[in-house]
Short mmCIF file of C-alpha atoms and ligand atoms in Angstrom, two decimals:
data_model
loop_
_atom_site.label_atom_id
_atom_site.label_comp_id
_atom_site.label_asym_id
_atom_site.label_seq_id
_atom_site.Cartn_x
_atom_site.Cartn_y
_atom_site.Cartn_z
CA UNK A 1 194.51 -154.84 156.47
CA UNK A 2 195.50 -154.88 152.83
CA UNK A 3 196.17 -151.86 150.65
CA UNK A 4 194.07 -151.77 147.51
CA UNK A 5 194.03 -149.62 144.38
CA UNK A 6 190.91 -147.81 143.22
CA UNK A 7 190.74 -145.30 140.36
CA UNK A 8 194.25 -143.88 140.72
CA UNK A 9 194.66 -144.03 144.51
CA UNK A 10 195.97 -146.51 147.07
CA UNK A 11 194.05 -146.98 150.31
CA UNK A 12 193.05 -149.41 153.04
CA UNK A 13 190.54 -151.93 151.73
CA UNK A 14 187.94 -150.65 154.21
CA UNK A 15 188.21 -147.16 152.67
CA UNK A 16 187.62 -148.22 149.07
CA UNK A 17 184.14 -147.12 148.04
CA UNK A 18 182.36 -147.73 144.72
CA UNK A 19 178.98 -146.29 143.76
CA UNK A 20 176.04 -148.73 143.66
CA UNK A 21 175.38 -147.17 140.23
CA UNK A 22 178.61 -148.73 138.95
CA UNK A 23 177.76 -150.97 136.02
CA UNK A 24 180.00 -153.66 137.40
CA UNK A 25 177.64 -153.86 140.39
CA UNK A 26 174.37 -153.43 138.48
CA UNK A 27 175.09 -155.55 135.39
CA UNK A 28 178.34 -157.44 135.98
CA UNK A 29 179.49 -155.18 133.13
CA UNK A 30 183.23 -155.60 133.44
CA UNK A 31 186.30 -157.73 132.89
CA UNK A 32 188.70 -159.17 135.47
CA UNK A 33 192.01 -160.97 135.81
CA UNK A 34 193.65 -163.01 138.55
CA UNK A 35 197.46 -162.99 138.32
CA UNK A 36 199.62 -165.11 140.63
CA UNK A 37 202.91 -163.60 141.78
CA UNK A 38 205.81 -165.27 143.55
CA UNK A 39 208.85 -163.34 144.82
CA UNK A 40 207.51 -160.28 143.06
CA UNK A 41 207.23 -161.89 139.62
CA UNK A 42 203.87 -162.27 137.91
CA UNK A 43 203.21 -165.52 136.04
CA UNK A 44 202.13 -164.57 132.52
CA UNK A 45 201.67 -160.93 133.54
CA UNK A 46 201.77 -159.54 130.00
CA UNK A 47 199.46 -162.27 128.73
CA UNK A 48 196.93 -161.53 131.46
CA UNK A 49 196.96 -157.80 130.69
CA UNK A 50 196.62 -158.46 126.96
CA UNK A 51 193.61 -160.73 127.60
CA UNK A 52 192.11 -157.99 129.76
CA UNK A 53 192.47 -155.42 126.94
CA UNK A 54 190.98 -157.89 124.45
CA UNK A 55 188.05 -158.65 126.77
CA UNK A 56 187.37 -154.95 127.33
CA UNK A 57 187.56 -154.25 123.60
CA UNK A 58 185.06 -157.03 122.98
CA UNK A 59 182.57 -155.24 125.26
CA UNK A 60 183.26 -151.85 123.67
CA UNK A 61 185.69 -150.40 126.24
CA UNK A 62 189.01 -149.08 124.91
CA UNK A 63 191.52 -149.47 127.72
CA UNK A 64 195.29 -149.40 127.93
CA UNK A 65 196.31 -152.03 130.49
CA UNK A 66 200.05 -151.25 130.32
CA UNK A 67 199.95 -148.75 133.28
CA UNK A 68 198.54 -151.56 135.42
CA UNK A 69 202.04 -153.06 135.52
CA UNK A 70 203.09 -150.14 137.73
CA UNK A 71 199.94 -150.48 139.84
CA UNK A 72 200.70 -154.17 140.38
CA UNK A 73 204.32 -153.42 141.31
CA UNK A 74 203.17 -150.85 143.89
CA UNK A 75 200.52 -153.16 145.33
CA UNK A 76 203.11 -155.92 145.75
CA UNK A 77 205.40 -153.51 147.55
CA UNK A 78 202.67 -152.03 149.77
CA UNK A 79 201.29 -155.44 150.69
CA UNK A 80 204.67 -156.90 151.30
CA UNK A 81 204.18 -160.56 150.50
CA UNK A 82 206.23 -163.14 148.61
CA UNK A 83 203.25 -165.05 147.29
CA UNK A 84 200.30 -162.87 146.34
CA UNK A 85 197.46 -163.15 143.89
CA UNK A 86 196.57 -159.89 142.18
CA UNK A 87 192.93 -159.35 141.27
CA UNK A 88 192.15 -156.59 138.77
CA UNK A 89 188.66 -155.57 137.74
CA UNK A 90 187.76 -152.92 135.18
CA UNK A 91 184.07 -152.13 134.87
CA UNK A 92 182.47 -149.90 132.26
CA UNK A 93 182.05 -147.30 135.01
CA UNK A 94 179.40 -145.44 136.97
CA UNK A 95 176.46 -143.78 135.27
CA UNK A 96 173.63 -141.78 136.82
CA UNK A 97 170.84 -144.10 135.76
CA UNK A 98 170.39 -147.79 135.23
CA UNK A 99 170.02 -148.27 131.49
CA UNK A 100 171.10 -151.31 129.50
CA UNK A 101 172.71 -149.37 126.60
CA UNK A 102 176.31 -148.22 126.90
CA UNK A 103 176.45 -144.63 128.27
CA UNK A 104 178.33 -142.18 126.00
CA UNK A 105 180.64 -140.62 128.53
CA UNK A 106 181.74 -142.83 131.32
CA UNK A 107 185.14 -143.50 132.86
CA UNK A 108 185.97 -147.15 133.60
CA UNK A 109 186.23 -148.07 137.27
CA UNK A 110 189.58 -149.74 137.96
CA UNK A 111 190.03 -151.77 141.12
CA UNK A 112 192.91 -154.02 142.15
CA UNK A 113 193.82 -155.84 145.31
CA UNK A 114 196.05 -158.67 146.45
CA UNK A 115 195.72 -161.63 148.76
CA UNK A 116 198.13 -164.11 150.16
CA UNK A 117 198.41 -167.47 148.42
CA UNK A 118 200.64 -170.48 149.01
CA UNK A 119 204.08 -170.77 147.42
CA UNK A 120 204.39 -171.86 143.78
CA UNK A 121 203.40 -175.50 143.44
CA UNK A 122 205.96 -178.25 143.78
CA UNK A 123 206.11 -180.95 141.12
CA UNK A 124 205.87 -183.78 143.62
CA UNK A 125 203.13 -186.40 143.69
CA UNK A 126 203.27 -186.56 147.49
CA UNK A 127 202.69 -182.81 147.89
CA UNK A 128 200.22 -182.16 145.06
CA UNK A 129 196.71 -181.06 145.90
CA UNK A 130 194.51 -183.63 144.16
CA UNK A 131 191.06 -182.77 142.82
CA UNK A 132 187.79 -184.67 142.97
CA UNK A 133 185.26 -183.39 140.47
CA UNK A 134 181.69 -183.89 139.32
CA UNK A 135 180.24 -183.47 135.83
CA UNK A 136 177.34 -181.26 134.66
CA UNK A 137 175.77 -179.86 131.50
CA UNK A 138 177.34 -176.48 130.73
CA UNK A 139 174.51 -174.02 131.34
CA UNK A 140 176.52 -170.80 131.06
CA UNK A 141 176.17 -168.13 128.37
CA UNK A 142 177.53 -168.37 124.82
CA UNK A 143 180.53 -166.06 125.30
CA UNK A 144 182.61 -167.99 127.77
CA UNK A 145 185.79 -166.77 126.04
CA UNK A 146 185.23 -163.33 127.60
CA UNK A 147 186.58 -163.10 131.16
CA UNK A 148 183.50 -161.24 132.29
CA UNK A 149 182.68 -160.33 135.87
CA UNK A 150 179.14 -161.69 135.15
CA UNK A 151 180.07 -164.97 136.79
CA UNK A 152 176.73 -166.21 138.13
CA UNK A 153 176.68 -169.16 135.70
CA UNK A 154 180.19 -170.17 136.82
CA UNK A 155 179.35 -169.60 140.48
CA UNK A 156 176.30 -171.89 140.27
CA UNK A 157 178.32 -174.59 138.50
CA UNK A 158 181.14 -174.33 141.03
CA UNK A 159 178.66 -174.67 143.88
CA UNK A 160 177.38 -177.94 142.35
CA UNK A 161 180.69 -179.55 143.29
CA UNK A 162 181.82 -177.40 146.21
CA UNK A 163 178.47 -177.72 147.97
CA UNK A 164 178.90 -181.52 147.97
CA UNK A 165 182.52 -181.44 149.18
CA UNK A 166 184.17 -181.71 145.75
CA UNK A 167 186.69 -179.40 144.10
CA UNK A 168 185.42 -178.52 140.63
CA UNK A 169 182.65 -179.16 138.09
CA UNK A 170 183.57 -180.47 134.63
CA UNK A 171 181.19 -179.02 132.05
CA UNK A 172 179.84 -180.59 128.84
CA UNK A 173 178.19 -178.83 125.89
CA UNK A 174 174.99 -179.81 124.06
CA UNK A 175 176.95 -182.33 121.95
CA UNK A 176 178.20 -184.03 125.10
CA UNK A 177 181.74 -182.72 124.65
CA UNK A 178 183.95 -181.26 127.36
CA UNK A 179 184.19 -177.47 127.51
CA UNK A 180 186.10 -176.65 130.73
CA UNK A 181 185.60 -176.41 134.48
CA UNK A 182 183.62 -173.70 136.28
CA UNK A 183 186.89 -171.85 136.96
CA UNK A 184 189.60 -173.80 135.16
CA UNK A 185 190.52 -175.38 131.82
CA UNK A 186 190.38 -179.15 131.37
CA UNK A 187 192.58 -181.85 129.78
CA UNK A 188 192.61 -185.62 129.58
CA UNK A 189 195.60 -187.90 129.03
CA UNK A 190 195.18 -191.18 127.15
CA UNK A 191 198.09 -193.47 126.23
CA UNK A 192 200.54 -190.64 126.91
CA UNK A 193 198.78 -188.09 124.66
CA UNK A 194 197.19 -184.96 126.11
CA UNK A 195 193.81 -183.91 124.69
CA UNK A 196 192.11 -180.59 125.40
CA UNK A 197 189.16 -178.81 123.75
CA UNK A 198 190.22 -176.22 121.14
CA UNK A 199 189.66 -172.54 121.92
CA UNK A 200 186.16 -171.32 121.07
CA UNK A 201 183.47 -169.17 122.63
CA UNK A 202 182.64 -172.17 124.87
CA UNK A 203 185.71 -171.76 127.06
CA UNK A 204 188.06 -169.20 128.49
CA UNK A 205 191.44 -168.92 126.75
CA UNK A 206 193.27 -169.64 130.00
CA UNK A 207 196.67 -168.06 130.45
CA UNK A 208 197.86 -171.15 132.34
CA UNK A 209 196.62 -173.23 129.39
CA UNK A 210 198.58 -171.09 126.96
CA UNK A 211 201.73 -171.19 129.07
CA UNK A 212 201.45 -174.96 129.62
CA UNK A 213 200.84 -175.80 125.94
CA UNK A 214 203.73 -173.56 124.89
CA UNK A 215 206.06 -175.20 127.42
CA UNK A 216 205.02 -178.73 126.44
CA UNK A 217 205.62 -177.91 122.76
CA UNK A 218 209.01 -176.28 123.42
CA UNK A 219 210.44 -178.47 126.16
CA UNK A 220 208.94 -181.95 125.87
CA UNK A 221 207.99 -184.68 123.45
CA UNK A 222 204.55 -184.95 125.05
CA UNK A 223 202.00 -184.75 122.24
CA UNK A 224 199.08 -182.35 122.78
CA UNK A 225 196.00 -182.56 120.56
CA UNK A 226 193.40 -179.78 120.64
CA UNK A 227 190.14 -181.43 119.65
CA UNK A 228 186.65 -182.25 120.97
CA UNK A 229 186.74 -184.60 123.97
CA UNK A 230 183.64 -186.71 124.67
CA UNK A 231 182.26 -187.51 128.08
CA UNK A 232 183.12 -191.19 127.56
CA UNK A 233 186.75 -190.24 126.86
CA UNK A 234 186.79 -188.26 130.09
CA UNK A 235 185.45 -191.24 132.04
CA UNK A 236 188.00 -193.59 130.35
CA UNK A 237 190.99 -191.23 130.70
CA UNK A 238 194.30 -192.31 132.26
CA UNK A 239 194.72 -188.83 133.74
CA UNK A 240 192.69 -185.63 133.94
CA UNK A 241 194.13 -182.19 134.70
CA UNK A 242 192.54 -178.82 135.41
CA UNK A 243 194.59 -175.63 134.98
CA UNK A 244 194.17 -172.11 136.28
CA UNK A 245 196.35 -169.37 137.71
CA UNK A 246 195.81 -170.80 141.20
CA UNK A 247 195.68 -174.53 140.44
CA UNK A 248 198.66 -174.50 138.03
CA UNK A 249 198.35 -178.07 136.66
CA UNK A 250 195.84 -179.67 139.03
CA UNK A 251 195.66 -183.49 138.97
CA UNK A 252 192.10 -184.90 139.11
CA UNK A 253 191.86 -188.33 140.76
CA UNK A 254 188.10 -188.82 140.86
CA UNK A 255 185.16 -187.99 138.55
CA UNK A 256 181.57 -188.55 139.68
CA UNK A 257 182.81 -190.89 142.42
CA UNK A 258 184.88 -193.04 139.98
CA UNK A 259 188.67 -193.27 140.04
CA UNK A 260 190.55 -191.57 137.19
CA UNK A 261 192.90 -194.26 135.80
CA UNK A 262 194.52 -195.98 138.79
CA UNK A 263 193.14 -193.35 141.15
CA UNK A 264 196.69 -192.05 141.71
CA UNK A 265 198.39 -188.98 140.25
CA UNK A 266 199.80 -189.86 136.81
CA UNK A 267 203.33 -189.75 135.42
CA UNK A 268 202.46 -187.39 132.57
CA UNK A 269 201.19 -184.92 135.19
CA UNK A 270 204.54 -185.13 136.96
CA UNK A 271 206.39 -184.25 133.75
CA UNK A 272 203.96 -181.44 132.92
CA UNK A 273 204.03 -179.81 136.38
CA UNK A 274 207.81 -180.19 136.54
CA UNK A 275 208.20 -178.33 133.24
CA UNK A 276 205.56 -175.76 134.24
CA UNK A 277 207.36 -175.03 137.52
CA UNK A 278 210.64 -174.62 135.66
CA UNK A 279 209.53 -172.49 132.71
CA UNK A 280 206.30 -170.66 133.62
CA UNK A 281 208.03 -167.29 134.03
CA UNK A 282 209.69 -167.54 130.59
CA UNK A 283 206.44 -167.48 128.62
CA UNK A 284 204.90 -164.03 128.30
CA UNK A 285 203.73 -161.62 125.61
N1 PDD B 1 189.53 -168.51 136.86
N2 PDD B 1 188.14 -171.16 132.77
C1 PDD B 1 187.42 -170.40 133.61
C2 PDD B 1 185.94 -170.41 133.47
C3 PDD B 1 188.06 -169.62 134.58
O1 PDD B 1 187.34 -168.83 135.40
C4 PDD B 1 189.47 -169.67 134.70
C5 PDD B 1 190.22 -168.86 135.71
C6 PDD B 1 190.19 -170.48 133.80
C7 PDD B 1 191.70 -170.54 133.81
O2 PDD B 1 192.25 -169.33 133.36
P1 PDD B 1 193.71 -168.84 133.81
O3 PDD B 1 194.62 -169.94 133.47
O4 PDD B 1 193.94 -167.63 133.00
O5 PDD B 1 193.66 -168.58 135.31
C8 PDD B 1 189.49 -171.21 132.85
C9 PDD B 1 190.07 -167.52 137.74
C10 PDD B 1 191.38 -167.86 138.33
C11 PDD B 1 189.04 -167.03 138.72
O6 PDD B 1 187.93 -166.80 138.26
O7 PDD B 1 189.34 -166.81 139.89
#
């Protein structure tokens, strides 16, 4: 049984209790992070905590995430694993009645737990987990840059692919341009150049995205262009990648039943994942 953290205390997961009046439960009124750790080191730990503070500020909750570093260190020790994901959720808190407006005096609820994941990915075409994806109109809300726990839109989009045996759903906005995946950022590669949608309220500013783009700029001559990417460009791409804390740089080999490029993992992916594996711990706040 894993040891979790709830509002200042560590306990068995089965002992952690949150009121049904918590606004995270009633409204999805909270912010979360998922941070991968390997051999006790968090990938982009400071960046994740900074995004959490920014997300909370954008919903009117002032919160200092710095003390969570200690919480994470203790959870890693108590759960005794080399490869653990850390989930942290901060909701606005529990209030005596259900009312849409923000309550005046309420303490945020802070919950964190870990679970075992595989080792850090290996930059090897033979060992990479390839992704088969489907496309869909992006029907989520207009503030996708906030890492909100209100994830029903993402959950429904994910199920569109998962329910049919695929790995992820690529989403397109009203102009027919790529936004991201239901739980990951998206990229295409054409003639050796990487294209990815620029940050906006249509997509999450992924920490893996930030780390990857920084590494590619600092350690490679691979050109990355942040601009709108049309559906046709996605279908004609040589390579497609999806990134997230768990996927790292995930190579997509099929979209809507059609091969991506040759249908094999691409060479630009190999360079990108190789550099990511080498430098991902160097890039932080
Ligand atoms: N998902 N876009 C969306 C909609 C996401 O939910 C995620 C992450 C990402 C990638 O962000 P990052 O690189 O910071 O993991 C992009 C997490 C892992 C989840 O919901 O479990």
